[in-house]
mmCIF file of C-alpha atoms in Angstrom:
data_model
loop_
_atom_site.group_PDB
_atom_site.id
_atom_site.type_symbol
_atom_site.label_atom_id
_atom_site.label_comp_id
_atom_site.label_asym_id
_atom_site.label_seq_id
_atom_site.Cartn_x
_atom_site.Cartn_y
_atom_site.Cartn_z
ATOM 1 C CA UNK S 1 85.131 51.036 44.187
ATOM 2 C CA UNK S 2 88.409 51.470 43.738
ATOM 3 C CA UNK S 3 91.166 50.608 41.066
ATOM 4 C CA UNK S 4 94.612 51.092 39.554
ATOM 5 C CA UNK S 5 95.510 50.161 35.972
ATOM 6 C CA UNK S 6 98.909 50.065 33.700
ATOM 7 C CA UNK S 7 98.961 50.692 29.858
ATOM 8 C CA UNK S 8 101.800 50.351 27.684
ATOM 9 C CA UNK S 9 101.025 52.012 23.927
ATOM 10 C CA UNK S 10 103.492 51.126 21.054
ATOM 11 C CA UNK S 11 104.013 51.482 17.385
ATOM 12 C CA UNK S 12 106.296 49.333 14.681
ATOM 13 C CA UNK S 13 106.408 47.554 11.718
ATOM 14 C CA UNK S 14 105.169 43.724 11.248
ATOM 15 C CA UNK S 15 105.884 42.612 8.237
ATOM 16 C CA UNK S 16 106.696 45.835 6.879
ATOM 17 C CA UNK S 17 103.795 47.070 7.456
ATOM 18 C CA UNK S 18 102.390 49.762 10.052
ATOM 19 C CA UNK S 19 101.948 48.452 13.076
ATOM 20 C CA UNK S 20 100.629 49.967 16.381
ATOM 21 C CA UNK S 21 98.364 49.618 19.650
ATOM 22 C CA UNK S 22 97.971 49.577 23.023
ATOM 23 C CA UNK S 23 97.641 47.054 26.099
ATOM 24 C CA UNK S 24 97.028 47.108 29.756
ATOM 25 C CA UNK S 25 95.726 45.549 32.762
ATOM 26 C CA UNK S 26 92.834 46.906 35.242
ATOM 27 C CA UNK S 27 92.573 46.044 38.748
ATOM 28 C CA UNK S 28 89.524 47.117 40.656
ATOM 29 C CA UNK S 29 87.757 45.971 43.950
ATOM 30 C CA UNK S 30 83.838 46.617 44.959
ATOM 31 C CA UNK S 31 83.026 46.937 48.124
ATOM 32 C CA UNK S 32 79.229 46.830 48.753
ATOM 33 C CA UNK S 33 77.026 47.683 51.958
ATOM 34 C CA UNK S 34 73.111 47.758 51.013
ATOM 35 C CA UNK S 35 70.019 48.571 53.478
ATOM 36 C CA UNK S 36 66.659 48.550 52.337
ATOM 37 C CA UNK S 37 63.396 48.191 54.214
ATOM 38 C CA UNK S 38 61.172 44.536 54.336
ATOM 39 C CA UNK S 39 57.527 45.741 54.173
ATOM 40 C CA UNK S 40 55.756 42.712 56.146
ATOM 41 C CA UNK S 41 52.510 44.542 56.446
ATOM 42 C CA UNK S 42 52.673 45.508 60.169
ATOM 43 C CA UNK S 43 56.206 45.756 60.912
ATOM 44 C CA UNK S 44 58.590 46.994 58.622
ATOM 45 C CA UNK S 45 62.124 45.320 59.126
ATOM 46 C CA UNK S 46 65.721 46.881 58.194
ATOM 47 C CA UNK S 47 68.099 44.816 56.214
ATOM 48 C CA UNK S 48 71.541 45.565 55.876
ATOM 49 C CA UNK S 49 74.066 43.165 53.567
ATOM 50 C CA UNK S 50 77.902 44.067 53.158
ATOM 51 C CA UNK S 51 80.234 41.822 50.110
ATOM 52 C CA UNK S 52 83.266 42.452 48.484
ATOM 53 C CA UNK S 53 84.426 41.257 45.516
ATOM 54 C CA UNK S 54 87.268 42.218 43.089
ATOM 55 C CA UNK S 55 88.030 41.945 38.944
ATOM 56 C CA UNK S 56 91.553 41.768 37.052
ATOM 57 C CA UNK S 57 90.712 43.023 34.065
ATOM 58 C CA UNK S 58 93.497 43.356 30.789
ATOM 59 C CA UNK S 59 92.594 44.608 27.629
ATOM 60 C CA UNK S 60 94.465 44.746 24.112
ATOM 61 C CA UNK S 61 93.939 46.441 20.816
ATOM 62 C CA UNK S 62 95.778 46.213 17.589
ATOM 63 C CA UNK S 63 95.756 48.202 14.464
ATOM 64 C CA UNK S 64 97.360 47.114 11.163
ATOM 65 C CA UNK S 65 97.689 49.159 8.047
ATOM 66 C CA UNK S 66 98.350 47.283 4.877
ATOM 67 C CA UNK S 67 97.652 50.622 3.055
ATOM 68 C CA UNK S 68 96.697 54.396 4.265
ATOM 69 C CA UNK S 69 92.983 53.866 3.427
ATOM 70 C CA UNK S 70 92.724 50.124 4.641
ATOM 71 C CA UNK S 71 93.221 49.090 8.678
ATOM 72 C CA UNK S 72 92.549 45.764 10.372
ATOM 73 C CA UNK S 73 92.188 46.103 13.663
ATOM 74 C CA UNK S 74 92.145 43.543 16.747
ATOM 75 C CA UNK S 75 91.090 43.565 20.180
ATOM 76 C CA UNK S 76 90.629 41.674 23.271
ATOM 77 C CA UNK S 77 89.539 42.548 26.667
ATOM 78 C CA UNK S 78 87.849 41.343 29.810
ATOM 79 C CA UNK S 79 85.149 43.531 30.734
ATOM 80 C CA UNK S 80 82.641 43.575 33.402
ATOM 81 C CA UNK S 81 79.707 46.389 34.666
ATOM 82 C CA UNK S 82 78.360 46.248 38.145
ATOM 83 C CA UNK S 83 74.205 45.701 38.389
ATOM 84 C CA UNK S 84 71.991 48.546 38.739
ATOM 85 C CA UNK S 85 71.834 50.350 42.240
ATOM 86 C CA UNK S 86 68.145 49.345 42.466
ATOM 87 C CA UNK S 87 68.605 45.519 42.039
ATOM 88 C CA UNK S 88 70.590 45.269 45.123
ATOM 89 C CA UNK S 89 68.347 46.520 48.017
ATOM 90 C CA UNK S 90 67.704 43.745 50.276
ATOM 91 C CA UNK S 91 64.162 45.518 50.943
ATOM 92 C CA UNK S 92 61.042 44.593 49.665
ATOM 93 C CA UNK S 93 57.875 43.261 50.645
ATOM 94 C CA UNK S 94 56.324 39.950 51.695
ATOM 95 C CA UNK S 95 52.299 38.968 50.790
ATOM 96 C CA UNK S 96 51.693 36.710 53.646
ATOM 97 C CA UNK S 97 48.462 36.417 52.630
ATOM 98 C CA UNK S 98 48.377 35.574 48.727
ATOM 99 C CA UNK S 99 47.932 32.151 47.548
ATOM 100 C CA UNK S 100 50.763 31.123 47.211
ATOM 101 C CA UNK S 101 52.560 33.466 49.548
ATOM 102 C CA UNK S 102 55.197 35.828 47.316
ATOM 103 C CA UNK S 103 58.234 37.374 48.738
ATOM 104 C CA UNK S 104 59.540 40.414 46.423
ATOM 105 C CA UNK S 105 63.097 41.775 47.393
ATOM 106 C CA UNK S 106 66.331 42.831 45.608
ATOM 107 C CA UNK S 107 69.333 40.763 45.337
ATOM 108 C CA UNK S 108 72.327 42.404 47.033
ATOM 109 C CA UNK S 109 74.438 38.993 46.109
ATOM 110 C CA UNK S 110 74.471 39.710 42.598
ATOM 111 C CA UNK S 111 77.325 39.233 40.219
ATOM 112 C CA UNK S 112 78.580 42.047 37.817
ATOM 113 C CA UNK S 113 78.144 40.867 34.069
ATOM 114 C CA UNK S 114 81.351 39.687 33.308
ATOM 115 C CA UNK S 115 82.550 38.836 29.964
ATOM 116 C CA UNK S 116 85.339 38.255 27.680
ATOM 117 C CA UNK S 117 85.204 40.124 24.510
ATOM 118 C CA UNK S 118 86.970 39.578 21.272
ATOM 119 C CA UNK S 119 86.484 42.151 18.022
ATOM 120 C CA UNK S 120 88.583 41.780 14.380
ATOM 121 C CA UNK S 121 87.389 44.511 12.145
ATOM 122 C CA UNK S 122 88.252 45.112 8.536
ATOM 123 C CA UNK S 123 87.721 48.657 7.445
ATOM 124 C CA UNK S 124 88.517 50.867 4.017
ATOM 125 C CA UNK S 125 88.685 54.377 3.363
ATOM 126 C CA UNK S 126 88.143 54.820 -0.041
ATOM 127 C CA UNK S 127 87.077 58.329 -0.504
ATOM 128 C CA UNK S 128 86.599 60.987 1.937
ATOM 129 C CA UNK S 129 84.033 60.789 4.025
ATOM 130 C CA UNK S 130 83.601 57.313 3.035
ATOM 131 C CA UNK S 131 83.753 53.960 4.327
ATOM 132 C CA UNK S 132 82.726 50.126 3.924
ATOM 133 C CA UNK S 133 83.740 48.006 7.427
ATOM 134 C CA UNK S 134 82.939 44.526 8.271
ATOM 135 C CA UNK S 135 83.290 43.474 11.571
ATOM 136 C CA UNK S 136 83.259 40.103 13.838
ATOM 137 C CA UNK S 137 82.546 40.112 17.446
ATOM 138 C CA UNK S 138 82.398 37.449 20.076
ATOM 139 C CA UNK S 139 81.582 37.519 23.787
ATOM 140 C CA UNK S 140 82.105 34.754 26.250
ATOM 141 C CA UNK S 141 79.648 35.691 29.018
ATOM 142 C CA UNK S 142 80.646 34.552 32.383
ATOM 143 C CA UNK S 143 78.056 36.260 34.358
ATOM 144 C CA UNK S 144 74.618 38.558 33.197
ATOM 145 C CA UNK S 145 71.486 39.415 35.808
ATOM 146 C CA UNK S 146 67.795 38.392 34.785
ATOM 147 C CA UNK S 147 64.756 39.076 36.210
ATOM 148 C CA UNK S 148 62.807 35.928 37.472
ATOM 149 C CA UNK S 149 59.898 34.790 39.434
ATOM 150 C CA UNK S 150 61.200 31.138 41.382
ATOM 151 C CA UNK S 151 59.322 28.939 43.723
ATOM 152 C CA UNK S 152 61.215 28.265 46.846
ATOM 153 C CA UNK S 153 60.204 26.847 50.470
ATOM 154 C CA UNK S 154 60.576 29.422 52.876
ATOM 155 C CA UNK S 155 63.249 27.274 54.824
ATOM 156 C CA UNK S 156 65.608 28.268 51.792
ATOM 157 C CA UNK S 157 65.217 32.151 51.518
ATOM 158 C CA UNK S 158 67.376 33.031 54.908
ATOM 159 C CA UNK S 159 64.227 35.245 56.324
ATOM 160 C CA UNK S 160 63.268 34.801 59.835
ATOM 161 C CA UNK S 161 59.897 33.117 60.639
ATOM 162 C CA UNK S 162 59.144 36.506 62.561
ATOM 163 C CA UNK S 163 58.108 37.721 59.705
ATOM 164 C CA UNK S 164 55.191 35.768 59.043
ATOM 165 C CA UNK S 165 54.400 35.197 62.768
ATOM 166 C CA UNK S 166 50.167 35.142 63.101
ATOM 167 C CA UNK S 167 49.471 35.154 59.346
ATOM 168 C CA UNK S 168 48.112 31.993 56.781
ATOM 169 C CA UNK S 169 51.855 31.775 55.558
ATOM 170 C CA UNK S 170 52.982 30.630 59.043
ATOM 171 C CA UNK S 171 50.872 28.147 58.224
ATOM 172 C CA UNK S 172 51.679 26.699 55.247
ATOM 173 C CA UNK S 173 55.470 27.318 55.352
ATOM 174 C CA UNK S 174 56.221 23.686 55.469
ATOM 175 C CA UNK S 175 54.430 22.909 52.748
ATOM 176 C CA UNK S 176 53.486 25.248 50.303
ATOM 177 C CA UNK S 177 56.538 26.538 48.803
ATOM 178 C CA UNK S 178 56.919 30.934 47.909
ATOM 179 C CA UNK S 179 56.949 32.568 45.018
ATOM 180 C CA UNK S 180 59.738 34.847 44.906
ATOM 181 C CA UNK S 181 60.461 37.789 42.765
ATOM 182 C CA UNK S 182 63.648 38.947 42.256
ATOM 183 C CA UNK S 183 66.672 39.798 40.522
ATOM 184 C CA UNK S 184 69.244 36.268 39.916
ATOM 185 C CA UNK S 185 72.561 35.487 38.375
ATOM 186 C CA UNK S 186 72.415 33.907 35.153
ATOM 187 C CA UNK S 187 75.183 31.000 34.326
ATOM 188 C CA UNK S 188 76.808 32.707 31.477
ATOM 189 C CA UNK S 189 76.464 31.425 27.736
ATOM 190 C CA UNK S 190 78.012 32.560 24.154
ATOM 191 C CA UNK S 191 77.710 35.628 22.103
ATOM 192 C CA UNK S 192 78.812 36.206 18.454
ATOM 193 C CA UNK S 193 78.032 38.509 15.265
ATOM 194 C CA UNK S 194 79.005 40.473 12.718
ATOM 195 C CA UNK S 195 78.217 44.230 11.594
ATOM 196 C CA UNK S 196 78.515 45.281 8.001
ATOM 197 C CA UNK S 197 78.614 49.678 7.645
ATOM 198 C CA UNK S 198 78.520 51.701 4.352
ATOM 199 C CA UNK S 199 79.219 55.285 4.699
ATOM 200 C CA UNK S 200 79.680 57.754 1.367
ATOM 201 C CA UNK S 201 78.769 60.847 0.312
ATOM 202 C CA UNK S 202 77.301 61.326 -3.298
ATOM 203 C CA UNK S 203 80.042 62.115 -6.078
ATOM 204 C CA UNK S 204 78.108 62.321 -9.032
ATOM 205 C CA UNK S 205 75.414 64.239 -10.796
ATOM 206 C CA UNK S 206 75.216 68.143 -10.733
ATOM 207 C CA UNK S 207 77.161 69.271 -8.032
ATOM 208 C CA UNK S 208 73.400 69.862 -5.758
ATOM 209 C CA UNK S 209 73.428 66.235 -6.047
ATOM 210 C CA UNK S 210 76.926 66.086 -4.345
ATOM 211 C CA UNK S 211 75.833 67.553 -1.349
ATOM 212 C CA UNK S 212 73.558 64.318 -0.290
ATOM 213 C CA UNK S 213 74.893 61.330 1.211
ATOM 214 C CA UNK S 214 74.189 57.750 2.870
ATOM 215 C CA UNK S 215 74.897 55.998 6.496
ATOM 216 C CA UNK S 216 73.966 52.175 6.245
ATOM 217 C CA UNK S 217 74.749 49.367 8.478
ATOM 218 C CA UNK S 218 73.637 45.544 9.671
ATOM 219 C CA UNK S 219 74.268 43.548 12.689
ATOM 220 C CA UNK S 220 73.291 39.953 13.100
ATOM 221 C CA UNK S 221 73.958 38.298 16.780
ATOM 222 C CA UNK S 222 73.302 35.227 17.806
ATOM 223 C CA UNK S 223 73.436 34.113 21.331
ATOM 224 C CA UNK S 224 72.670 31.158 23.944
ATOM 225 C CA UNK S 225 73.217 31.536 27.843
ATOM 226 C CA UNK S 226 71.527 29.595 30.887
ATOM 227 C CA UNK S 227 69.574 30.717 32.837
ATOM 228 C CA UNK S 228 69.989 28.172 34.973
ATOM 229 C CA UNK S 229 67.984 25.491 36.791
ATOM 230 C CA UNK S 230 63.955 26.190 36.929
ATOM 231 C CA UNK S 231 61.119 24.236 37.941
ATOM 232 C CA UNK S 232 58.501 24.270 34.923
ATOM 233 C CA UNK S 233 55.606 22.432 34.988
ATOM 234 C CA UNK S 234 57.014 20.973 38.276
ATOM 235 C CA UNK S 235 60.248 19.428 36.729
ATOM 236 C CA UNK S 236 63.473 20.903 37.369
ATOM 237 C CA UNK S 237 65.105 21.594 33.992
ATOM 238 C CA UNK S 238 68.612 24.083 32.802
ATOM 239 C CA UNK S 239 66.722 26.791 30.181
ATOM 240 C CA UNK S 240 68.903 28.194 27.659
ATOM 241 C CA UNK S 241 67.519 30.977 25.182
ATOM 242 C CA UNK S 242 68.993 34.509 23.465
ATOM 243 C CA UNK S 243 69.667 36.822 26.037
ATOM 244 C CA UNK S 244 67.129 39.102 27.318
ATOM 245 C CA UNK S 245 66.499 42.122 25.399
ATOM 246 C CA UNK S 246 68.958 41.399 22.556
ATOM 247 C CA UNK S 247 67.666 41.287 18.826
ATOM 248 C CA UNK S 248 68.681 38.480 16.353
ATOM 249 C CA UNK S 249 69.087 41.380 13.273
ATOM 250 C CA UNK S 250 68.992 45.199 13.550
ATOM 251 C CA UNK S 251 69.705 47.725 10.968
ATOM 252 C CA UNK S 252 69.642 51.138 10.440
ATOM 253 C CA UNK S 253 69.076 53.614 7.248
ATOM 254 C CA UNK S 254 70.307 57.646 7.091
ATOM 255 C CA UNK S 255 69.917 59.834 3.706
ATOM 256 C CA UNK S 256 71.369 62.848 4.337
ATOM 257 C CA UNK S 257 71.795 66.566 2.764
ATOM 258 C CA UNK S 258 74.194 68.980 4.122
ATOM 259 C CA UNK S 259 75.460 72.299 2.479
ATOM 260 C CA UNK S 260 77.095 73.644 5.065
ATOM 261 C CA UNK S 261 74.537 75.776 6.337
ATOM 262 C CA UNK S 262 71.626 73.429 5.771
ATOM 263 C CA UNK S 263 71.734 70.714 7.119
ATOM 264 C CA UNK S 264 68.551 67.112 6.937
ATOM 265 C CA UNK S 265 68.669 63.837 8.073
ATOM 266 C CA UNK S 266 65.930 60.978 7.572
ATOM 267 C CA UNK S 267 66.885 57.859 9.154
ATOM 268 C CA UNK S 268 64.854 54.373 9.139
ATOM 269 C CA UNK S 269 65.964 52.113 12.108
ATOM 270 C CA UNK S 270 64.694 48.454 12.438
ATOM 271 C CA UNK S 271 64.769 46.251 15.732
ATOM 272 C CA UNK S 272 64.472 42.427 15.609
ATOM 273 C CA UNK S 273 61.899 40.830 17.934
ATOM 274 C CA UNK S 274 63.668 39.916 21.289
ATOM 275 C CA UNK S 275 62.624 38.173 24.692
ATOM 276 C CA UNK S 276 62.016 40.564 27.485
ATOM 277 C CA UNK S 277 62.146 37.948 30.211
ATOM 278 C CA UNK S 278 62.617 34.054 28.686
ATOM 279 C CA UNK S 279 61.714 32.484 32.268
ATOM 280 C CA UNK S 280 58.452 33.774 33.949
ATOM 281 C CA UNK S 281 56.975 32.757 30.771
ATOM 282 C CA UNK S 282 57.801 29.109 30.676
ATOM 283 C CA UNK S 283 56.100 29.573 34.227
ATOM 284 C CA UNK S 284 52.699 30.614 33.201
ATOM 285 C CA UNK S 285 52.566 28.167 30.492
ATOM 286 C CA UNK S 286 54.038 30.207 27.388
ATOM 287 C CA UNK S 287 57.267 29.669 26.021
ATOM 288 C CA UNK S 288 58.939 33.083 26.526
ATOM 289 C CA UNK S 289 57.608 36.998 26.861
ATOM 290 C CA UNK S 290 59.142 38.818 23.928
ATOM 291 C CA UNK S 291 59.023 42.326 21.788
ATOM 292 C CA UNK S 292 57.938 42.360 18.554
ATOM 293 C CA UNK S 293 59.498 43.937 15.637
ATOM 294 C CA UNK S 294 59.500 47.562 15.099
ATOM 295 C CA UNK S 295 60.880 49.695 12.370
ATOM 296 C CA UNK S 296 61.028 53.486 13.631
ATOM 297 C CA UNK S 297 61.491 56.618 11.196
ATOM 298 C CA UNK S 298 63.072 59.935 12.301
ATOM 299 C CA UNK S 299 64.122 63.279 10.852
ATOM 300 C CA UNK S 300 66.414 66.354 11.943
ATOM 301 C CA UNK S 301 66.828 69.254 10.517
ATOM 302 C CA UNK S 302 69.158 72.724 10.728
ATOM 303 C CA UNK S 303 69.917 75.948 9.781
ATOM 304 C CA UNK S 304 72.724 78.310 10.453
ATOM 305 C CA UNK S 305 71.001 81.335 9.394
ATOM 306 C CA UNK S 306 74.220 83.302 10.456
ATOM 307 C CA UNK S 307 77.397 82.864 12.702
ATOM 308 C CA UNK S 308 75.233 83.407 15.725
ATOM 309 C CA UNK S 309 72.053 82.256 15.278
ATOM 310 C CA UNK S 310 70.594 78.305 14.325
ATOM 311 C CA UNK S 311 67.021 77.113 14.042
ATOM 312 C CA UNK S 312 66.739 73.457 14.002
ATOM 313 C CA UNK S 313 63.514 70.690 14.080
ATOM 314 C CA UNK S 314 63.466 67.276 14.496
ATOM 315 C CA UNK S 315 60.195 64.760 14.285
ATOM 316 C CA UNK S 316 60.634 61.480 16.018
ATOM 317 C CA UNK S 317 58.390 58.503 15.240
ATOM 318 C CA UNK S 318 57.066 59.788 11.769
ATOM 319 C CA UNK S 319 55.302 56.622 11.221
ATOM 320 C CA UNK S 320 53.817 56.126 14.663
ATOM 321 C CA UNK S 321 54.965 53.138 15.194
ATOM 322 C CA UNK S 322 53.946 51.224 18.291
ATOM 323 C CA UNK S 323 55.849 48.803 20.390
ATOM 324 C CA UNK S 324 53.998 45.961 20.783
ATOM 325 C CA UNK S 325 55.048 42.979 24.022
ATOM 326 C CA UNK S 326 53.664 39.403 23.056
ATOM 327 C CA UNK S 327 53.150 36.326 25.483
ATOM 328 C CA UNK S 328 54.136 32.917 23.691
ATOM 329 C CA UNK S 329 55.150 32.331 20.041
ATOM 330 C CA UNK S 330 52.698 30.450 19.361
ATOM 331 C CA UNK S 331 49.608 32.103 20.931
ATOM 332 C CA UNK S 332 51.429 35.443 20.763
ATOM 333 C CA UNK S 333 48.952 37.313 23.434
ATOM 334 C CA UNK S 334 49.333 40.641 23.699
ATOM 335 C CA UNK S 335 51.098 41.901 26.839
ATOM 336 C CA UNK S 336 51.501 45.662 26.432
ATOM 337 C CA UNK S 337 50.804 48.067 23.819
ATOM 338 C CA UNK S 338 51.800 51.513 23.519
ATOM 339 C CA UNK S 339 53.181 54.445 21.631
ATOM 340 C CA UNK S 340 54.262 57.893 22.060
ATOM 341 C CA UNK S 341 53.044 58.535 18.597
ATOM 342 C CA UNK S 342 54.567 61.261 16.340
ATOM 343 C CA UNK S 343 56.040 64.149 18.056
ATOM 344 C CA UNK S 344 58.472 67.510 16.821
ATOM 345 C CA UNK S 345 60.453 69.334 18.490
ATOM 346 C CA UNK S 346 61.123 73.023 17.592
ATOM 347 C CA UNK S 347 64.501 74.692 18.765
ATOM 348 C CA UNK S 348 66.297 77.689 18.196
ATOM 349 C CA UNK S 349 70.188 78.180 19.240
ATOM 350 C CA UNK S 350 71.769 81.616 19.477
ATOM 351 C CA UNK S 351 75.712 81.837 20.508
ATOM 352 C CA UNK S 352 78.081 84.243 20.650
#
């Protein structure tokens, strides 16, 4: 990849009030060559596919102060991230001899997620230490990946008949269409929220008390994309759902002490239930696979016994908590189970 970029920062008055930011463009191009190996039992066959595509990307933020502990700040940009490494082999493998026949590769063709994003914050100082912030987001998505298992005739998936020469796919190819796992472009969809933080350290009681302190904070998103055109229950039909692997409502919980020397943190951190895939589902009769909720508790500790030396321990997962993957809704069959359970870690930190 390569890519050159231009930023202009500034600072005024609007309205007589502080005013100051920054704004810029991006330009970057992608140039892509991937190689990976077909396994078609037999033979194995080398696949090499080469693209290029490029992204203009500008960006703004803005920062107004009607008063030194209160800021509203702005922003826009256009963002995008390029797919994971592994989703783009062309390699795989094809079952020739599975019922129906399945055809597993990467997707070198696939899009970077590509988004516009939009952010308005409100956020007050009123102590040291302290802070209460509200913030709106929004995200237009023009392009996210998603897993997905489709059924396509083997006339459409660009593969040469060679390599199911002398097996039962060869013959059935006309007629019995593959399945096909794989990595596909979604068709984009909406994204919007709002986060809600409380920060402050304790200042009243005995001055122990003053010491302790809080972190809060809640985010509520809501979201519909397409995932395009799928054939369920042998009808072609557009599916739109919450994007994979994003919850509705997440918040998290931190009590803290810290004395300068000693230092303890207990925070509580909650995860809505979220789809892990929202297609394959639908195509085994279930509505969508999701994640259930899970509320996970973790401490850290510390302490600077001098300038030099620190011992510290932190316990993950106090309350064991499992993560538990559901099939359908309605049914909700379990999928997966599992837990690292409670563990501590012990760790001592000597400088000088």
């Amino acid at each position: 990849d390569t890519g050159a970029h231009i930023q202009m920062n500034f600072s005024t008055e609007l309205f007589g009030l502080p005013f100051r930011g920054d704004l810029g463009v991006r330009y970057v191009e992608t140039s892509l060559s991937s190689t990976g190996v077909q396994d078609v039992g037999e033979e194995n066959v080398t696949v090499t596919v080469e693209r290029d595509y490029s992204d203009t990307l500008p960006a703004v933020n803005l920062v107004l102060e009607p008063t030194d502990e209160f800021l509203v700040r702005a922003s826009y940009a256009k963002v995008m991230s390029r797919p994971p490494l592994g989703s783009l082999t062309p390699g795989g493998s094809i079952n020739s001899f599975a019922v129906p026949p399945s055809v597993t590769f990467g997707n070198p063709e696939l899009d970077p997620f590509r988004a516009d994003s939009y952010d308005l914050s409100f956020e007050w100082y009123f102590a040291d230490e302290a802070l209460i912030a509200l913030a709106l987001f929004k995200k237009d998505i023009e392009s996210f990946t998603v897993s997905d298992v489709v059924s396509r005739p083997w006339s459409e998936l660009g593969l040469p008949d060679s390599l199911i020469a002398n097996t039962p796919a060869d013959a059935i190819k006309d007629t019995v269409p593959f399945d096909v796992r794989t990595t596909l472009n979604g068709k984009g969809g909406d994204l919007e929220g709002y986060e809600i933080q409380y920060q402050q350290p304790l200042t009243f009681g005995p001055a122990w008390m003053q010491d302790f302190g809080f972190i809060a904070n809640y985010t509520h998103v809501t979201s519909e994309v397409s995932f395009g055109e799928r054939l369920i229950d042998g009808v072609e039909v557009e599916v739109f759902d919450d994007l994979n692997g994003l919850s509705n409502e997440s918040y998290n919980f931190t009590l803290y002490y810290d004395n300068g020397s000693f230092d303890a943190r207990v925070s509580a951190s909650h995860r809505g239930k979220y789809n892990r895939n929202a297609i394959s589902g639908r195509q085994n009769g279930n509505d969508t696979d999701f994640t259930k909720a899970a509320t996970y508790v973790d401490m850290s500790t510390s302490y600077e016994v001098n300038d030099n030396f620190k011992i510290s321990l932190e316990a993950p997962n106090l309350t064991e908590e499992f993560r538990t993957d559901l099939m359908d809704t309605q049914a909700r069959r379990i999928d997966n189970y599992f837990g690292t359970g409670r563990q501590y870690y012990l760790g001592l930190q000597y400088s000088y």
